[in-house]
Every structure is written in C-alpha cells, then in structure tokens.
Amino acid sequence: MKPKTADKIATTFIVFFALLIVAILIGLLGYILVRGLNHISWDFLTSAPQKIRAGGGVGPQLFNSLYLLVLTLLITVPLGLGAGIFMAEYARPGKLTNFIRLIVEVLSSFPSIIVGLFGLLLIVNYFELGFSLISGAIALTFFNLPLMVRITEQAFRTVPKAQKEAGFALGLSKWKIVTSVLLPVALPTIITGTILSAGRVFGEAAALMFTAGMSSPRLNFSDWNPLHANSPLNPFRPAETLAVHIWKINSEGLAPDAIQIAAGASAVLVITVLLFNLLARYFGRLIYRKLTASKRIN
Amino acid sequence: MGTAAAVRESFQTENLSIFYGTYEAVKGISLPFAQNTVTALIGPSGCGKSTFLRSLNRMNDDISGSTTKGSIWIDGVDINAQGTDVIKLRQKIGMVWQKPNPFYKSIYDNIAFGPKYHGIKGKAALDEIVESSLRRAALWDEVKDRLKDSALALSGGQQQRLCIARALSVNPQILLLDEPASALDPVSTGKVEELIKELKEELRIVIVTHNMQQAARISDYTAYFYLGSLVEYDKTEKVFSNPENQMTQEYIMGRFG
C-alpha cells in the first residue's frame, strides 16, 4: 500500500471514531435532558421531596450534593496536593516511593461499594460519626485521593527541569520554588484533576449510601449556623445526595410521579456537572493568567 | 592541604573533583578566576566542563549520586565545605543556561522575583532593580513598554538576555554561563557577546562554549578540558596563537572534538 493511501485510511478511521464518541455523548445527554428538562422548574429545584404524594422536589438533595462537594474538596485538595508534591519533588526514587505509588494505584481501583462498606464500618460505626456529610466526605476522599495525587505528581513532573534550576541559581529555597515557580505552571493540570474528582463526587451513589446516608433531616434554610441540627451547613447531619436520591426513588420510590422526578433529577445532575466543569475551567484560566501573565494556556 | 594562605585569587578552585557514582567526571582541577575577566572553558563534549561549571554554585548537589571533593574558594571561604549556606551562596553566583528558561511570569516579575524573595521591599526599590537589571542586560529599550507581558512572548534572544538580567537582579559577584549563545541566531549571539564584554567590567565571568571564535573574541583566559582533566590554561591569546599542548592546538584548529 502506498504511504499516502495508508495515511488516508488511518485518518478516516480516527475521524470516524472521534465522531462516534461525540455521537454517543450527544445521544446520552440528549436522552437525559429531553426526558428530564420539562420536569425542571424553580419549585422542583427548591422544594423538599414528597414520600407518597406527587409534586416533590430535589432542593435538599441538590444542596447536599454541592455542599458535599465542597467538604470533599476541602479534604482532598490539600492532602492530594501535599502527597503529589512530595512524590514529585521530595521523595527519593527507590523502593519506598514505588511502593507508595503502587498503594495509591490500588486504592484508586477500589470498587465504590467496598469504599462505602469500609466507610460504614470505620467512619460511621467505629469513629461514631454516624451517617453524616463528614462521613461521606471522608469516604469520597479515599476514593478521590489517588486521582488527585497522581495528577498533581504528573503536573509537577511535566514542568521543565530548567525552571527549577533557574530558581535554585537565584538562591530560592526549594519550598519557594515549589510554591511560586512550579505550582503556577502545574496549575491547569491540577485544576483538570480537581474537576475530574469533582465529577465523581456528584455521580457517586454506592459509597455514599452507607456513609452520608439515604435521608435528610428537615432542613431549615434560614438557619446557617453549622452547629444547629437542622442547619443545612451542619456537617454532622445525614445527607442524601442527588445521585443517591435518583437511585432511591428509582428502586423504591412510592410517589406516583417517581419516574418523572428521577428523570428531572438526572437532568439537574448532568447540568450541575456541566456548569461546575465550565466554571472551574474559567476560574482556573483566570488564576493561571494572573499568576503567569500569559494570554493563553501554553 | 589547601589553606587560605595558598589562595592567590579571591575566587578559585583547588583540586576539585566531581564523581557521578564511581565515575570521575572532573579530575582534581585547580583554576583561578580573576576579577573583571572572562574565563572560557572549552573542550569536546563530555570533557567535564559543564559539570565543573555547575559545581561552582553547587548546582550538582541536586543530582543524586554526585559527590565533590576539593575546595572552591570565595573570599577565603571554602564554599564546597559542609555547612555552607547554599542559598546565600547562590545569590553571589548567577547562572545562565544554553536554553533560555524564563519563569512563566511577566517580564517584570521575572526580574523582581529574586530580589523580593531576598528581602527588597517597596515598589520603587523593585522598579529600580528591574530597570537597572534590564539596562545592564541591554534589554530595557525593547521591553520597557510591556513589562507586564509574559516573558514567554519574547523572542529567544530576548529571553536569554532576560535570563541574564534575572541573574544580575540579585547582584552576583560571579556569573556562570553555560553555552549562553549556542541556541541563538547570529544577531542575538552578537548582542549577548557584547553584553558579556560590558559585564566583565563589574564582575567575573566563567563561560562554557563550543564556539572557538566566540572564546577567542570574548575571553581573557581559556582553559582546555579533556576527559575530565585540565590540559591547558593560559591567557586566551596565548592558547589560541601558541598553545603548549599539541592536543589543545588540534582541538582549536577543529581537527578533533
């Protein structure tokens, strides 16, 4: 075969696969949105669910998902950044470092149901944190940490070595180089990693059923004191997230409009993930530009 | 044993050896670097000249498995000794590499970063350092209207002069240049060479170069390295016109290396 023909065939295949993936994605998104969008209203987004009657909303669940995301990222990002930076910049290459890397990888392939049951035994029961947002956030941290560590490590490793040398030659300390020279360059990749782990927080159900629980107390959205039992901000209250709610009403919903609610909630979930994605990218770019004075991501 | 009494120059190496594992990359080299001079280190690839240069501000510390023996004297202090404050030392010795490596920051921040870290406060003081460093590196007129732009938007030659300005920003006494012009076009190379000649009025410069004409044009002293050993060291005119060693002559004439 002529090289030119081979090249044409290969290009055709690659374009075909790329289009196929786009088509699948649009199909999936379209199906979820078409089925769910007409059920979404301001009332649906803000009101509490109904057990038996029709017309319930997903207000508390939507709030729980977002709040759980914040709590999880508050734990995951500092831990993941710290461990990733350690692996990339401080750990000496050798058996111990490779062992840590292996552990991190094994951790990332844990089935979420196992993480959930482990969280039930250790966090909920043994440490007596009960079914609560904080239990859910810790369980999700087990889950997300490997991804965060890996991506941070890789982000730091791809920064040109000459950047570090330039910093050393100026008489900067290693810590200063890591935080002020390397971190800004690694930031776009780290933000991508954060978005990926955030997506898992929104979508996770199995690990949360046994840790954050499958119910929400009657929330009082005018009480923002995190120490009050009915305050939405109380991290020690049980919290059913949107994904868990979808699973629950699909499998055991009693309301007559359960199917429509599940469809609407799915659409809300998808839109929330999309919005979070776009916002995170936008702010990430803004910070990157501010730190590096560049007009675009290099 | 090396004692301060034996030291003739305020900056010199004494019996400096550098090992990667058991491999001796630099073999017991003693070289003086006089004030207001440019010393060129020449020799075929792998002869140890870059390793030697990097050891002068302890940059080899960060390569695992490398060890150094011998002394590097600066003003009567052996900076190769244990317990040297490497961070303070590197302020005294600036370094510029073959490939320009500006920080991913604005032109202004590239220069102001080091001084700020070392305790210079106030916008006026920093502004002044930025301007004077850029002027000394002959870059000021080209960038003065876009100091807030990314340094990566500059051309290769401008980036390299920015890196020189950055090295100058912390007021070093010594400048180490590792093939600073080999990735640049002829016009930029000319500018960098011009700059080196001007800068030697203020400090001492050690330069590694593969370009014999460049060594002849800009250096006062030349050291010829071969397989980690110092083969010949003398005034540049002497080395280039009438070298002692046959090997030096052949290398300079381009017959090997």
mmCIF file of C-alpha atoms in Angstrom, chain B:
data_model
loop_
_atom_site.group_PDB
_atom_site.id
_atom_site.type_symbol
_atom_site.label_atom_id
_atom_site.label_comp_id
_atom_site.label_asym_id
_atom_site.label_seq_id
_atom_site.Cartn_x
_atom_site.Cartn_y
_atom_site.Cartn_z
ATOM 1 C CA MET B 1 46.108 20.514 52.381
ATOM 2 C CA GLY B 2 44.618 23.662 50.961
ATOM 3 C CA THR B 3 44.956 26.606 53.261
ATOM 4 C CA ALA B 4 43.765 30.131 52.755
ATOM 5 C CA ALA B 5 47.386 31.238 52.513
ATOM 6 C CA ALA B 6 47.804 29.263 49.311
ATOM 7 C CA VAL B 7 44.943 31.070 47.667
ATOM 8 C CA ARG B 8 46.027 33.653 45.142
ATOM 9 C CA GLU B 9 42.677 34.674 43.691
ATOM 10 C CA SER B 10 39.594 35.546 45.724
ATOM 11 C CA PHE B 11 37.701 33.043 43.575
ATOM 12 C CA GLN B 12 39.342 29.801 42.589
ATOM 13 C CA THR B 13 39.028 26.050 42.700
ATOM 14 C CA GLU B 14 41.594 23.827 44.299
ATOM 15 C CA ASN B 15 41.877 20.173 43.418
ATOM 16 C CA LEU B 16 38.196 19.976 42.596
ATOM 17 C CA SER B 17 36.967 16.510 41.657
ATOM 18 C CA ILE B 18 33.425 15.546 40.831
ATOM 19 C CA PHE B 19 32.114 11.996 40.807
ATOM 20 C CA TYR B 20 28.916 10.527 39.455
ATOM 21 C CA GLY B 21 28.828 7.334 41.473
ATOM 22 C CA THR B 22 32.345 5.989 40.982
ATOM 23 C CA TYR B 23 32.889 7.736 37.638
ATOM 24 C CA GLU B 24 35.215 10.696 37.989
ATOM 25 C CA ALA B 25 33.806 13.344 35.645
ATOM 26 C CA VAL B 26 36.167 16.099 36.774
ATOM 27 C CA LYS B 27 39.656 15.215 37.943
ATOM 28 C CA GLY B 28 41.307 17.421 40.523
ATOM 29 C CA ILE B 29 41.109 20.789 38.788
ATOM 30 C CA SER B 30 42.622 23.972 40.196
ATOM 31 C CA LEU B 31 41.637 27.113 38.328
ATOM 32 C CA PRO B 32 41.724 30.795 39.314
ATOM 33 C CA PHE B 33 39.120 33.296 38.150
ATOM 34 C CA ALA B 34 40.387 36.852 38.324
ATOM 35 C CA GLN B 35 38.194 39.891 38.928
ATOM 36 C CA ASN B 36 36.998 41.642 35.744
ATOM 37 C CA THR B 37 37.936 38.822 33.451
ATOM 38 C CA VAL B 38 36.133 36.319 31.297
ATOM 39 C CA THR B 39 37.368 32.752 31.542
ATOM 40 C CA ALA B 40 36.332 30.394 28.761
ATOM 41 C CA LEU B 41 36.092 26.651 29.389
ATOM 42 C CA ILE B 42 36.492 24.747 26.139
ATOM 43 C CA GLY B 43 36.809 21.106 25.170
ATOM 44 C CA PRO B 44 34.962 18.316 23.384
ATOM 45 C CA SER B 45 31.522 17.184 24.590
ATOM 46 C CA GLY B 46 31.691 15.102 27.737
ATOM 47 C CA CYS B 47 35.006 16.571 28.874
ATOM 48 C CA GLY B 48 33.555 17.731 32.184
ATOM 49 C CA LYS B 49 33.498 21.479 31.560
ATOM 50 C CA SER B 50 29.764 21.883 32.171
ATOM 51 C CA THR B 51 29.891 19.644 35.228
ATOM 52 C CA PHE B 52 32.750 21.769 36.522
ATOM 53 C CA LEU B 53 30.805 24.967 35.866
ATOM 54 C CA ARG B 54 27.697 23.652 37.606
ATOM 55 C CA SER B 55 29.689 22.677 40.660
ATOM 56 C CA LEU B 56 30.849 26.280 41.144
ATOM 57 C CA ASN B 57 27.489 27.264 42.610
ATOM 58 C CA ARG B 58 26.766 23.812 43.992
ATOM 59 C CA MET B 59 24.102 23.022 41.394
ATOM 60 C CA ASN B 60 25.396 19.442 41.319
ATOM 61 C CA ASP B 61 24.104 18.981 44.860
ATOM 62 C CA ASP B 62 20.694 18.283 43.419
ATOM 63 C CA ILE B 63 21.858 15.420 41.230
ATOM 64 C CA SER B 64 21.580 12.221 43.227
ATOM 65 C CA GLY B 65 24.745 10.153 43.296
ATOM 66 C CA SER B 66 27.101 13.042 42.631
ATOM 67 C CA THR B 67 29.849 13.896 45.089
ATOM 68 C CA THR B 68 32.542 16.532 45.005
ATOM 69 C CA LYS B 69 35.984 16.640 46.577
ATOM 70 C CA GLY B 70 38.389 19.533 46.861
ATOM 71 C CA SER B 71 37.722 23.185 47.511
ATOM 72 C CA ILE B 72 36.092 26.196 45.898
ATOM 73 C CA TRP B 73 37.416 29.351 47.493
ATOM 74 C CA ILE B 74 35.464 32.583 47.528
ATOM 75 C CA ASP B 75 36.995 35.395 49.563
ATOM 76 C CA GLY B 76 38.866 32.932 51.734
ATOM 77 C CA VAL B 77 35.903 30.673 52.422
ATOM 78 C CA ASP B 78 35.638 27.162 51.047
ATOM 79 C CA ILE B 79 32.078 27.028 49.745
ATOM 80 C CA ASN B 80 32.406 23.365 48.943
ATOM 81 C CA ALA B 81 32.678 22.606 52.655
ATOM 82 C CA GLN B 82 29.815 21.083 54.568
ATOM 83 C CA GLY B 83 27.570 23.566 56.282
ATOM 84 C CA THR B 84 27.820 26.218 53.573
ATOM 85 C CA ASP B 85 24.600 28.199 53.264
ATOM 86 C CA VAL B 86 23.950 27.214 49.672
ATOM 87 C CA ILE B 87 21.030 29.607 49.287
ATOM 88 C CA LYS B 88 23.139 32.577 50.309
ATOM 89 C CA LEU B 89 25.997 31.389 48.157
ATOM 90 C CA ARG B 90 23.858 31.191 45.035
ATOM 91 C CA GLN B 91 22.931 34.822 45.444
ATOM 92 C CA LYS B 92 26.591 35.654 44.933
ATOM 93 C CA ILE B 93 26.868 33.494 41.835
ATOM 94 C CA GLY B 94 24.450 33.962 38.955
ATOM 95 C CA MET B 95 23.927 31.355 36.282
ATOM 96 C CA VAL B 96 22.568 31.317 32.726
ATOM 97 C CA TRP B 97 21.975 28.212 30.636
ATOM 98 C CA GLN B 98 22.086 27.244 26.985
ATOM 99 C CA LYS B 99 18.314 27.271 26.550
ATOM 100 C CA PRO B 100 16.626 30.394 27.875
ATOM 101 C CA ASN B 101 14.473 29.427 30.861
ATOM 102 C CA PRO B 102 12.458 32.464 31.943
ATOM 103 C CA PHE B 103 9.841 31.827 34.607
ATOM 104 C CA TYR B 104 6.222 31.550 33.455
ATOM 105 C CA LYS B 105 5.677 35.068 34.732
ATOM 106 C CA SER B 106 5.657 38.618 33.429
ATOM 107 C CA ILE B 107 8.891 40.263 32.331
ATOM 108 C CA TYR B 108 8.741 42.438 35.446
ATOM 109 C CA ASP B 109 8.139 39.536 37.808
ATOM 110 C CA ASN B 110 10.957 37.514 36.281
ATOM 111 C CA ILE B 111 13.405 40.166 37.434
ATOM 112 C CA ALA B 112 11.697 41.276 40.655
ATOM 113 C CA PHE B 113 11.130 37.753 41.956
ATOM 114 C CA GLY B 114 14.636 37.087 43.281
ATOM 115 C CA PRO B 115 15.205 40.473 44.957
ATOM 116 C CA LYS B 116 11.723 40.347 46.507
ATOM 117 C CA TYR B 117 12.453 36.930 47.935
ATOM 118 C CA HIS B 118 15.745 38.147 49.347
ATOM 119 C CA GLY B 119 14.048 40.926 51.232
ATOM 120 C CA ILE B 120 13.868 44.002 48.983
ATOM 121 C CA LYS B 121 10.608 45.777 49.791
ATOM 122 C CA GLY B 122 8.685 48.594 48.183
ATOM 123 C CA LYS B 123 7.610 49.157 44.620
ATOM 124 C CA ALA B 124 10.088 51.960 43.989
ATOM 125 C CA ALA B 125 13.076 49.865 45.013
ATOM 126 C CA LEU B 126 11.917 46.908 42.942
ATOM 127 C CA ASP B 127 11.129 49.118 39.947
ATOM 128 C CA GLU B 128 14.653 50.426 40.106
ATOM 129 C CA ILE B 129 16.195 46.950 40.257
ATOM 130 C CA VAL B 130 14.052 45.820 37.325
ATOM 131 C CA GLU B 131 15.087 48.805 35.230
ATOM 132 C CA SER B 132 18.779 48.656 36.074
ATOM 133 C CA SER B 133 18.974 44.884 35.581
ATOM 134 C CA LEU B 134 17.256 45.135 32.206
ATOM 135 C CA ARG B 135 19.506 48.023 31.230
ATOM 136 C CA ARG B 136 22.614 46.084 32.204
ATOM 137 C CA ALA B 137 21.359 43.216 30.043
ATOM 138 C CA ALA B 138 20.711 45.648 27.146
ATOM 139 C CA LEU B 139 17.047 44.708 27.032
ATOM 140 C CA TRP B 140 15.364 47.718 28.648
ATOM 141 C CA ASP B 141 14.595 49.680 25.490
ATOM 142 C CA GLU B 142 12.965 46.687 23.864
ATOM 143 C CA VAL B 143 10.652 45.777 26.754
ATOM 144 C CA LYS B 144 10.083 48.913 28.803
ATOM 145 C CA ASP B 145 6.576 49.391 27.387
ATOM 146 C CA ARG B 146 5.432 45.847 28.047
ATOM 147 C CA LEU B 147 6.849 44.847 31.395
ATOM 148 C CA LYS B 148 3.540 43.237 32.350
ATOM 149 C CA ASP B 149 3.579 40.893 29.356
ATOM 150 C CA SER B 150 4.540 37.260 29.692
ATOM 151 C CA ALA B 151 8.270 36.637 29.394
ATOM 152 C CA LEU B 152 7.466 33.689 27.146
ATOM 153 C CA ALA B 153 6.191 36.091 24.483
ATOM 154 C CA LEU B 154 9.740 37.386 23.927
ATOM 155 C CA SER B 155 11.997 36.059 21.172
ATOM 156 C CA GLY B 156 14.687 33.523 22.045
ATOM 157 C CA GLY B 157 17.441 36.116 22.056
ATOM 158 C CA GLN B 158 15.402 38.480 24.214
ATOM 159 C CA GLN B 159 14.540 35.652 26.592
ATOM 160 C CA GLN B 160 18.225 34.870 27.002
ATOM 161 C CA ARG B 161 19.045 38.491 27.818
ATOM 162 C CA LEU B 162 16.108 38.452 30.237
ATOM 163 C CA CYS B 163 17.680 35.435 31.934
ATOM 164 C CA ILE B 164 20.946 37.349 32.205
ATOM 165 C CA ALA B 165 19.044 40.317 33.657
ATOM 166 C CA ARG B 166 17.366 37.957 36.116
ATOM 167 C CA ALA B 167 20.742 36.601 37.198
ATOM 168 C CA LEU B 168 22.003 40.178 37.644
ATOM 169 C CA SER B 169 18.972 41.177 39.720
ATOM 170 C CA VAL B 170 20.379 39.714 42.932
ATOM 171 C CA ASN B 171 23.709 41.450 42.375
ATOM 172 C CA PRO B 172 26.050 38.499 41.968
ATOM 173 C CA GLN B 173 29.835 38.812 42.022
ATOM 174 C CA ILE B 174 30.288 35.974 39.608
ATOM 175 C CA LEU B 175 28.351 34.979 36.506
ATOM 176 C CA LEU B 176 28.402 31.405 35.198
ATOM 177 C CA LEU B 177 27.342 30.993 31.571
ATOM 178 C CA ASP B 178 26.730 27.550 30.114
ATOM 179 C CA GLU B 179 26.843 27.975 26.316
ATOM 180 C CA PRO B 180 24.637 31.038 26.592
ATOM 181 C CA ALA B 181 24.577 31.795 22.875
ATOM 182 C CA SER B 182 24.552 28.396 21.222
ATOM 183 C CA ALA B 183 20.760 28.340 20.777
ATOM 184 C CA LEU B 184 20.597 31.876 19.397
ATOM 185 C CA ASP B 185 20.723 33.398 15.939
ATOM 186 C CA PRO B 186 23.864 35.348 14.889
ATOM 187 C CA VAL B 187 22.391 38.776 15.695
ATOM 188 C CA SER B 188 21.305 37.730 19.176
ATOM 189 C CA THR B 189 24.637 35.986 19.691
ATOM 190 C CA GLY B 190 26.416 39.226 18.855
ATOM 191 C CA LYS B 191 24.298 41.079 21.401
ATOM 192 C CA VAL B 192 24.988 38.536 24.126
ATOM 193 C CA GLU B 193 28.742 38.646 23.404
ATOM 194 C CA GLU B 194 28.713 42.415 23.515
ATOM 195 C CA LEU B 195 26.938 42.164 26.828
ATOM 196 C CA ILE B 196 29.475 39.760 28.291
ATOM 197 C CA LYS B 197 32.279 42.192 27.457
ATOM 198 C CA GLU B 198 30.441 45.011 29.200
ATOM 199 C CA LEU B 199 29.511 42.948 32.235
ATOM 200 C CA LYS B 200 33.047 41.890 32.937
ATOM 201 C CA GLU B 201 33.755 45.470 33.961
ATOM 202 C CA GLU B 202 31.628 44.766 37.036
ATOM 203 C CA LEU B 203 32.096 41.108 37.813
ATOM 204 C CA ARG B 204 33.904 37.971 36.813
ATOM 205 C CA ILE B 205 32.509 35.617 34.239
ATOM 206 C CA VAL B 206 33.077 31.938 33.568
ATOM 207 C CA ILE B 207 31.704 30.722 30.246
ATOM 208 C CA VAL B 208 31.445 27.281 28.701
ATOM 209 C CA THR B 209 31.413 27.452 24.915
ATOM 210 C CA HIS B 210 31.766 25.166 21.921
ATOM 211 C CA ASN B 211 32.402 28.072 19.638
ATOM 212 C CA MET B 212 36.142 28.677 19.308
ATOM 213 C CA GLN B 213 35.718 32.068 17.645
ATOM 214 C CA GLN B 214 33.487 33.091 20.494
ATOM 215 C CA ALA B 215 36.032 32.003 23.088
ATOM 216 C CA ALA B 216 38.718 33.930 21.208
ATOM 217 C CA ARG B 217 36.542 37.034 20.869
ATOM 218 C CA ILE B 218 35.287 37.452 24.395
ATOM 219 C CA SER B 219 37.535 35.663 26.882
ATOM 220 C CA ASP B 220 40.695 36.777 28.646
ATOM 221 C CA TYR B 221 41.682 33.318 29.830
ATOM 222 C CA THR B 222 40.986 29.948 28.303
ATOM 223 C CA ALA B 223 41.003 26.536 29.927
ATOM 224 C CA TYR B 224 41.049 23.448 27.743
ATOM 225 C CA PHE B 225 39.402 20.373 29.267
ATOM 226 C CA TYR B 226 39.796 16.831 28.030
ATOM 227 C CA LEU B 227 38.305 13.701 29.636
ATOM 228 C CA GLY B 228 37.788 15.485 32.928
ATOM 229 C CA SER B 229 41.330 16.833 33.162
ATOM 230 C CA LEU B 230 42.622 20.324 32.674
ATOM 231 C CA VAL B 231 45.027 20.080 29.724
ATOM 232 C CA GLU B 232 45.957 23.704 29.328
ATOM 233 C CA TYR B 233 45.190 27.031 30.950
ATOM 234 C CA ASP B 234 46.587 30.386 29.922
ATOM 235 C CA LYS B 235 45.788 33.806 28.539
ATOM 236 C CA THR B 236 43.418 33.399 25.617
ATOM 237 C CA GLU B 237 45.809 34.958 23.078
ATOM 238 C CA LYS B 238 48.487 32.541 24.150
ATOM 239 C CA VAL B 239 46.222 29.482 23.997
ATOM 240 C CA PHE B 240 44.907 30.422 20.579
ATOM 241 C CA SER B 241 48.159 31.566 18.983
ATOM 242 C CA ASN B 242 50.763 29.354 20.541
ATOM 243 C CA PRO B 243 49.354 26.566 22.736
ATOM 244 C CA GLU B 244 51.739 24.483 24.818
ATOM 245 C CA ASN B 245 49.930 21.266 24.186
ATOM 246 C CA GLN B 246 49.539 19.501 20.848
ATOM 247 C CA MET B 247 46.025 18.346 21.783
ATOM 248 C CA THR B 248 44.874 21.881 22.527
ATOM 249 C CA GLN B 249 46.116 23.055 19.174
ATOM 250 C CA GLU B 250 44.358 20.285 17.314
ATOM 251 C CA TYR B 251 41.094 20.922 19.121
ATOM 252 C CA ILE B 252 41.211 24.646 18.460
ATOM 253 C CA MET B 253 42.020 24.070 14.816
ATOM 254 C CA GLY B 254 38.973 21.835 14.603
ATOM 255 C CA ARG B 255 40.854 18.630 13.921
ATOM 256 C CA PHE B 256 39.012 16.659 16.585
ATOM 257 C CA GLY B 257 36.325 17.024 19.192
#
